[in-house]
Coordinates of C-alpha atoms in Angstrom, one line a residue:
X1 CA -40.5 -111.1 -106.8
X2 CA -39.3 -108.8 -103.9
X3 CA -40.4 -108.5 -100.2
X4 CA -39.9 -105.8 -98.2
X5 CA -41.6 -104.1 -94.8
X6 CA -43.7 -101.3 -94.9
X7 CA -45.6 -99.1 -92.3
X8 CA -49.2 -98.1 -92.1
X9 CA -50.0 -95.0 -90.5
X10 CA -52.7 -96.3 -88.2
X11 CA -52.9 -97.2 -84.9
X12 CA -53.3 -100.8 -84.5
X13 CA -56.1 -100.6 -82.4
X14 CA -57.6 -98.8 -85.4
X15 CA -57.4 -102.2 -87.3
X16 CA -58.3 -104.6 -84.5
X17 CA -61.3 -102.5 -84.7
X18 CA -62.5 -102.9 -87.8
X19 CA -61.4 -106.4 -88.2
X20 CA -64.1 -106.8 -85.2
X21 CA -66.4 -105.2 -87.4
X22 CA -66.2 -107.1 -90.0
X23 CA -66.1 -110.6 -88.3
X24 CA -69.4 -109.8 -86.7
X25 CA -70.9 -109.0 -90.4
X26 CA -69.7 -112.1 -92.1
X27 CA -70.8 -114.0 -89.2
X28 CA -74.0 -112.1 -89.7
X29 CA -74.5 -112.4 -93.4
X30 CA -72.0 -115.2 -94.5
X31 CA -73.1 -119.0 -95.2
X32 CA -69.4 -120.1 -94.9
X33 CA -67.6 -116.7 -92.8
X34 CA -64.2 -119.4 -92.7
X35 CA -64.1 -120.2 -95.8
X36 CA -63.2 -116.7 -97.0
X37 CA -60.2 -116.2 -99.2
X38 CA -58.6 -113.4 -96.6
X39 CA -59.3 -113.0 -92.9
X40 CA -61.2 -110.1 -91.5
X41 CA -57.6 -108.4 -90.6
X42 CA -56.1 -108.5 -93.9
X43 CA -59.3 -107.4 -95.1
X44 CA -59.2 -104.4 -92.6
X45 CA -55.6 -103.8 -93.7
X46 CA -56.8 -103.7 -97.5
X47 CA -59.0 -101.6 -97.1
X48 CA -57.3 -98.7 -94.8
X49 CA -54.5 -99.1 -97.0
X50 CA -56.5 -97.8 -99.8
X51 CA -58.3 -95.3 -97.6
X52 CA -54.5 -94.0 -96.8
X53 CA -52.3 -94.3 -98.9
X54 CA -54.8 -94.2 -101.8
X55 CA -52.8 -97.4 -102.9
X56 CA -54.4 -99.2 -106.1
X57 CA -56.3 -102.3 -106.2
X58 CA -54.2 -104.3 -108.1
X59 CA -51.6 -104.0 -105.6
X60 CA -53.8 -104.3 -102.7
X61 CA -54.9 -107.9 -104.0
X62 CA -51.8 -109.2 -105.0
X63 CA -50.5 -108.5 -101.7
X64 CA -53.6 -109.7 -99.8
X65 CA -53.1 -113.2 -102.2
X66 CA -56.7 -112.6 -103.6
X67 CA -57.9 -111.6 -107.5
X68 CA -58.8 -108.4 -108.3
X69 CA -62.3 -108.9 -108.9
X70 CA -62.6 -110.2 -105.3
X71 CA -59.9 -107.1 -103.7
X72 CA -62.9 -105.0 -105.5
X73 CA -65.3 -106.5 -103.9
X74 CA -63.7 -106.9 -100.3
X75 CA -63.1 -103.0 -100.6
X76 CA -66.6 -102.0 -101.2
X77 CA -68.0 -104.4 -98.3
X78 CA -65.1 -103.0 -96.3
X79 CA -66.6 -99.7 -96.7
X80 CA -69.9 -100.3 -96.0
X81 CA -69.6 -102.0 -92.9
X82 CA -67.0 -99.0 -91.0
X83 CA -69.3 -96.1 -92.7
X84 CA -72.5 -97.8 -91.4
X85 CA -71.2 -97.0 -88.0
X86 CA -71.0 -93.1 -89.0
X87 CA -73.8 -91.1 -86.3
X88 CA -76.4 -89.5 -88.1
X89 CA -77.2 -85.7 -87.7
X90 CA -79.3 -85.7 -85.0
X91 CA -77.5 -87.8 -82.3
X92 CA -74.5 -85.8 -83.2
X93 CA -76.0 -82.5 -82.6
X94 CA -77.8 -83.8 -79.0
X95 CA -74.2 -85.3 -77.8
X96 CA -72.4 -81.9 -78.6
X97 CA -75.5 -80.2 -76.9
X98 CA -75.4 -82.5 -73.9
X99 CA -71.3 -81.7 -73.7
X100 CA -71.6 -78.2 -73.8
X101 CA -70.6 -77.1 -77.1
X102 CA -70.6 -73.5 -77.9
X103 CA -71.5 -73.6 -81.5
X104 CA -70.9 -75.9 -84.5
X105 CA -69.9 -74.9 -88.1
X106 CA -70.9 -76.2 -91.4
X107 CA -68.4 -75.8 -94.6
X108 CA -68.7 -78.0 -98.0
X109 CA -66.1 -79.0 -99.9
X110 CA -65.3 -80.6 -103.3
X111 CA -64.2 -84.2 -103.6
X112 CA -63.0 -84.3 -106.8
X113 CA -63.6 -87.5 -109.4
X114 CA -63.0 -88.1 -113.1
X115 CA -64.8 -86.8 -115.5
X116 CA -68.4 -87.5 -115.4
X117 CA -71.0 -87.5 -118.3
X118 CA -73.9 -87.2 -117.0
X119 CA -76.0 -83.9 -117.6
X120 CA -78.6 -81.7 -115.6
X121 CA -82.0 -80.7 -117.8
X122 CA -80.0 -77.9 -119.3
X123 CA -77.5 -79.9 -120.7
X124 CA -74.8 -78.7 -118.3
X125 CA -72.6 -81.0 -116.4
X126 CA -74.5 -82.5 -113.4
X127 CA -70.6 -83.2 -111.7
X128 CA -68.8 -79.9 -112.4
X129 CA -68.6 -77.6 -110.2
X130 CA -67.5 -74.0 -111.5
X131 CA -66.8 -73.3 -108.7
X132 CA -63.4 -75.1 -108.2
X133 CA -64.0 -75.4 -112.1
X134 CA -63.4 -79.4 -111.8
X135 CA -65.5 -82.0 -111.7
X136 CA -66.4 -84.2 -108.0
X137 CA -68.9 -83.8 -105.4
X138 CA -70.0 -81.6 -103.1
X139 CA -69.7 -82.9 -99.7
X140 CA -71.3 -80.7 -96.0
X141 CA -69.3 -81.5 -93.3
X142 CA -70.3 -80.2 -89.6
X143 CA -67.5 -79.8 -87.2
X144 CA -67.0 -78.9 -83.6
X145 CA -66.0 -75.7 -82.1
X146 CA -62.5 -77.0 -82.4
X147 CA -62.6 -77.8 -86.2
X148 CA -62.8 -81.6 -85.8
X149 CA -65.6 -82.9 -88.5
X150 CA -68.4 -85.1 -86.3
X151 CA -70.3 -85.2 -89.6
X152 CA -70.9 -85.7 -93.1
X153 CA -73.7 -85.8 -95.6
X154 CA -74.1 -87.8 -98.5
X155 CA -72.9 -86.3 -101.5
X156 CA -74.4 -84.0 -104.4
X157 CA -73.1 -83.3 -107.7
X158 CA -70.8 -81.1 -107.7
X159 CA -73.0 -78.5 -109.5
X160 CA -75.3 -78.3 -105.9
X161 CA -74.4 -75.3 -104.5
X162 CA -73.5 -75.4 -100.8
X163 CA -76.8 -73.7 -99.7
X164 CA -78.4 -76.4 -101.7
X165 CA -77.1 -79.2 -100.2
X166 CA -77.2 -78.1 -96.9
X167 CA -80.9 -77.6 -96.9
X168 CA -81.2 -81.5 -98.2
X169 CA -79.3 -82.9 -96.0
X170 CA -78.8 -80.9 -92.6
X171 CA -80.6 -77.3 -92.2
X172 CA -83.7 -78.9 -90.6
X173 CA -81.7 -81.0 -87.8
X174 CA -79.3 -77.6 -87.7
X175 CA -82.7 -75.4 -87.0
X176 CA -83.8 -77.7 -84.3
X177 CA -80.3 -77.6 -82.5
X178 CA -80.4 -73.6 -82.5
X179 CA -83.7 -73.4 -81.4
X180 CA -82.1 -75.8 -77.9
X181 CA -79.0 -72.9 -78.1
X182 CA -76.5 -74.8 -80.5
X183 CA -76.2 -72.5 -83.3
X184 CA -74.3 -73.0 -86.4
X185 CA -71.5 -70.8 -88.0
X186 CA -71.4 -71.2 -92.1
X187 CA -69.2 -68.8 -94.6
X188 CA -71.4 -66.2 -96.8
X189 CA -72.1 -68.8 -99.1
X190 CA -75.3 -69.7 -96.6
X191 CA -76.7 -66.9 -96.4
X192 CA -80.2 -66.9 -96.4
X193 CA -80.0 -70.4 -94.6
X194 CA -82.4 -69.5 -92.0
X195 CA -83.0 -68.9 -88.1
X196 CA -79.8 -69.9 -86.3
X197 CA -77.4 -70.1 -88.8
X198 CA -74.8 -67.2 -88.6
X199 CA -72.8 -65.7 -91.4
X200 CA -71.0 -62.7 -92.4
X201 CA -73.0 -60.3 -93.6
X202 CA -72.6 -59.4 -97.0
X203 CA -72.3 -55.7 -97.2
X204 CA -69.3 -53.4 -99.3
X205 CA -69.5 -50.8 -96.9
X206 CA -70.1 -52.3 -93.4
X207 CA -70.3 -50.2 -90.8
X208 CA -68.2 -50.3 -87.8
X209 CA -70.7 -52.8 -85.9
X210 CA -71.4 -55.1 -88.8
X211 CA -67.3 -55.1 -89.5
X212 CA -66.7 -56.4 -86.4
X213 CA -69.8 -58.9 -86.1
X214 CA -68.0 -60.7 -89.2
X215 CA -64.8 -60.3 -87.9
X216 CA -65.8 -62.4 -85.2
X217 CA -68.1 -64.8 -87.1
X218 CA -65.0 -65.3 -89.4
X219 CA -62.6 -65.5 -87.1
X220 CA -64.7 -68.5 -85.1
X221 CA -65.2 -70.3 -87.6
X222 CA -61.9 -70.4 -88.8
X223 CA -61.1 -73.8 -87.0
X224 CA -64.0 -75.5 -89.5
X225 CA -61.5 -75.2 -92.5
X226 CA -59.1 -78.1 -90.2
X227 CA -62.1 -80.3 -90.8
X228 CA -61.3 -80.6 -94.3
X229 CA -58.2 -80.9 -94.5
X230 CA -58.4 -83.7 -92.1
X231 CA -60.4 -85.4 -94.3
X232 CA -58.5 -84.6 -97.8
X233 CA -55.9 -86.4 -95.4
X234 CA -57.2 -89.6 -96.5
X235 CA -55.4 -89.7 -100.0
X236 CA -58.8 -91.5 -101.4
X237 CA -60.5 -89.0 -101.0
X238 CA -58.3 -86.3 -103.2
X239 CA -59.5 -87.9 -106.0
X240 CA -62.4 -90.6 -106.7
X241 CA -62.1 -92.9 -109.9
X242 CA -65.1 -95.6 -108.5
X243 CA -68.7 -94.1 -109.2
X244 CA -69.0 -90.4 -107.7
X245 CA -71.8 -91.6 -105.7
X246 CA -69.4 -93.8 -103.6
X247 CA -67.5 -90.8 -101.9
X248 CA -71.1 -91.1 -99.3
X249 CA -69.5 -94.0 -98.1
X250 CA -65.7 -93.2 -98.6
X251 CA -66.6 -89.9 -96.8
X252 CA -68.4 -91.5 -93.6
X253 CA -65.6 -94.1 -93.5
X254 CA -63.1 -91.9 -93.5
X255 CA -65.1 -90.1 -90.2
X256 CA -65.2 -92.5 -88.6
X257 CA -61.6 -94.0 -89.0
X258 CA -60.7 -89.9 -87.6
X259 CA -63.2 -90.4 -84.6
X260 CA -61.9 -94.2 -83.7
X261 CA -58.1 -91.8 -83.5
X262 CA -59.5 -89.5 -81.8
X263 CA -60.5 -91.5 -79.1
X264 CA -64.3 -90.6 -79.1
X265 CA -65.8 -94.1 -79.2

């Protein structure tokens, strides 16, 4: 068999990070944490690796000298332990208050996942989403002014629409932060969302004033749709094969991998 060098994309700090992270849980939660069949590092390698460079399993195992039963299982508690360190909704919101911010925005987007066969009460697909006319989930991501996501919620099928799920998972903390002057900007696909939330207003035949409110509305916004590329950067995330409801956890992982680069924490 062959060796050869290859090169992550990550800073190693990145890893020395999460290796940290994941000492302190086996320590926490291990009877034996030494007697583990791969240290915390390779373990953090493993499984920003397969955040990446979407690299399989298999390959991730043999390379980390460990089955692939237990590369499964390293991945998944990998996972949990960076997305448990994801900020939730609220202390987001006050921090950006506290700093300043002008306004946040609030997009979804489709994280897309075999097919799926579970169906809603009208026999329709619970996971397809129309749509993008694929199946995955639908996942609400908040960002800054600047387009960088600080935020994401767990997922819904991808048949939720985006109102939907925003009203689940972040319309009551988002009403609380406009009513303290953080208001939120959101396509047309919120409207209706309530107090606070801006969006274009949905009119044929705008006049002059309402043309240019959602010019600007559009045009501030804009930056929000950097937010998700950033995260369909994580070559995981372009396509799920584990359950659908795992992309919660992929999702908050991969946020908070973005905010240990950007320097935040």
């Amino acid at each position: 068999m062959l060796s050869y060098r290859a090169t992550l994309d990550v800073p190693i700090a990145t890893v020395r990070t999460i290796s940290g992270w994941l000492t302190a849980h086996r320590r926490a939660y291990d009877i034996r944490p030494h007697q583990r069949a791969c240290t915390t590092w390779g373990q953090a390698v493993l499984v920003l690796r397969w955040l990446k460079d979407g690299t399989d399993v298999r390959t991730l195992a043999r390379d980390a000298g460990i089955s692939q039963a237990t590369g499964y299982r390293y991945l998944h508690e990998a996972l949990e332990v960076v997305a448990q360190r994801s900020p939730e909704i609220t202390d987001v919101l006050d921090r950006l208050r506290r700093d300043g911010e002008p306004f946040v925005c609030l997009d979804g987007t489709l994280v897309r996942t075999d097919r799926v066969a579970a169906r809603t009460q009208a026999s329709n697909h619970l996971w397809y989403s129309g749509k993008h006319r694929a199946f995955g989930g639908n996942v609400q991501v908040l960002t800054d002014h600047t387009g960088f996501p600080v935020w994401t919620a767990p997922v819904e099928p991808g048949s939720t629409h985006d109102i939907t799920a925003a009203r689940t998972h972040a319309l009551p903390a988002l009403y609380r932060a406009a009513s303290l002057g953080l208001p939120t900007l959101a396509d047309k696909g919120y409207t209706g969302a309530g107090i606070g939330i801006k969006v274009p207003a949905k009119n044929p035949h705008p006049d002059p004033d309402t043309r240019w409110r959602n010019e600007l509305i559009s045009s501030m916004r804009a930056p929000a749709e950097r937010a998700n590329a950033l995260i369909k950067h994580f070559k995981a995330l372009k396509h799920v094969t584990l359950d659908p409801r795992s992309i919660t956890t992929i999702a908050a992982a991969a946020l908070v991998i973005l905010t240990l680069h950007k320097g935040i924490w």
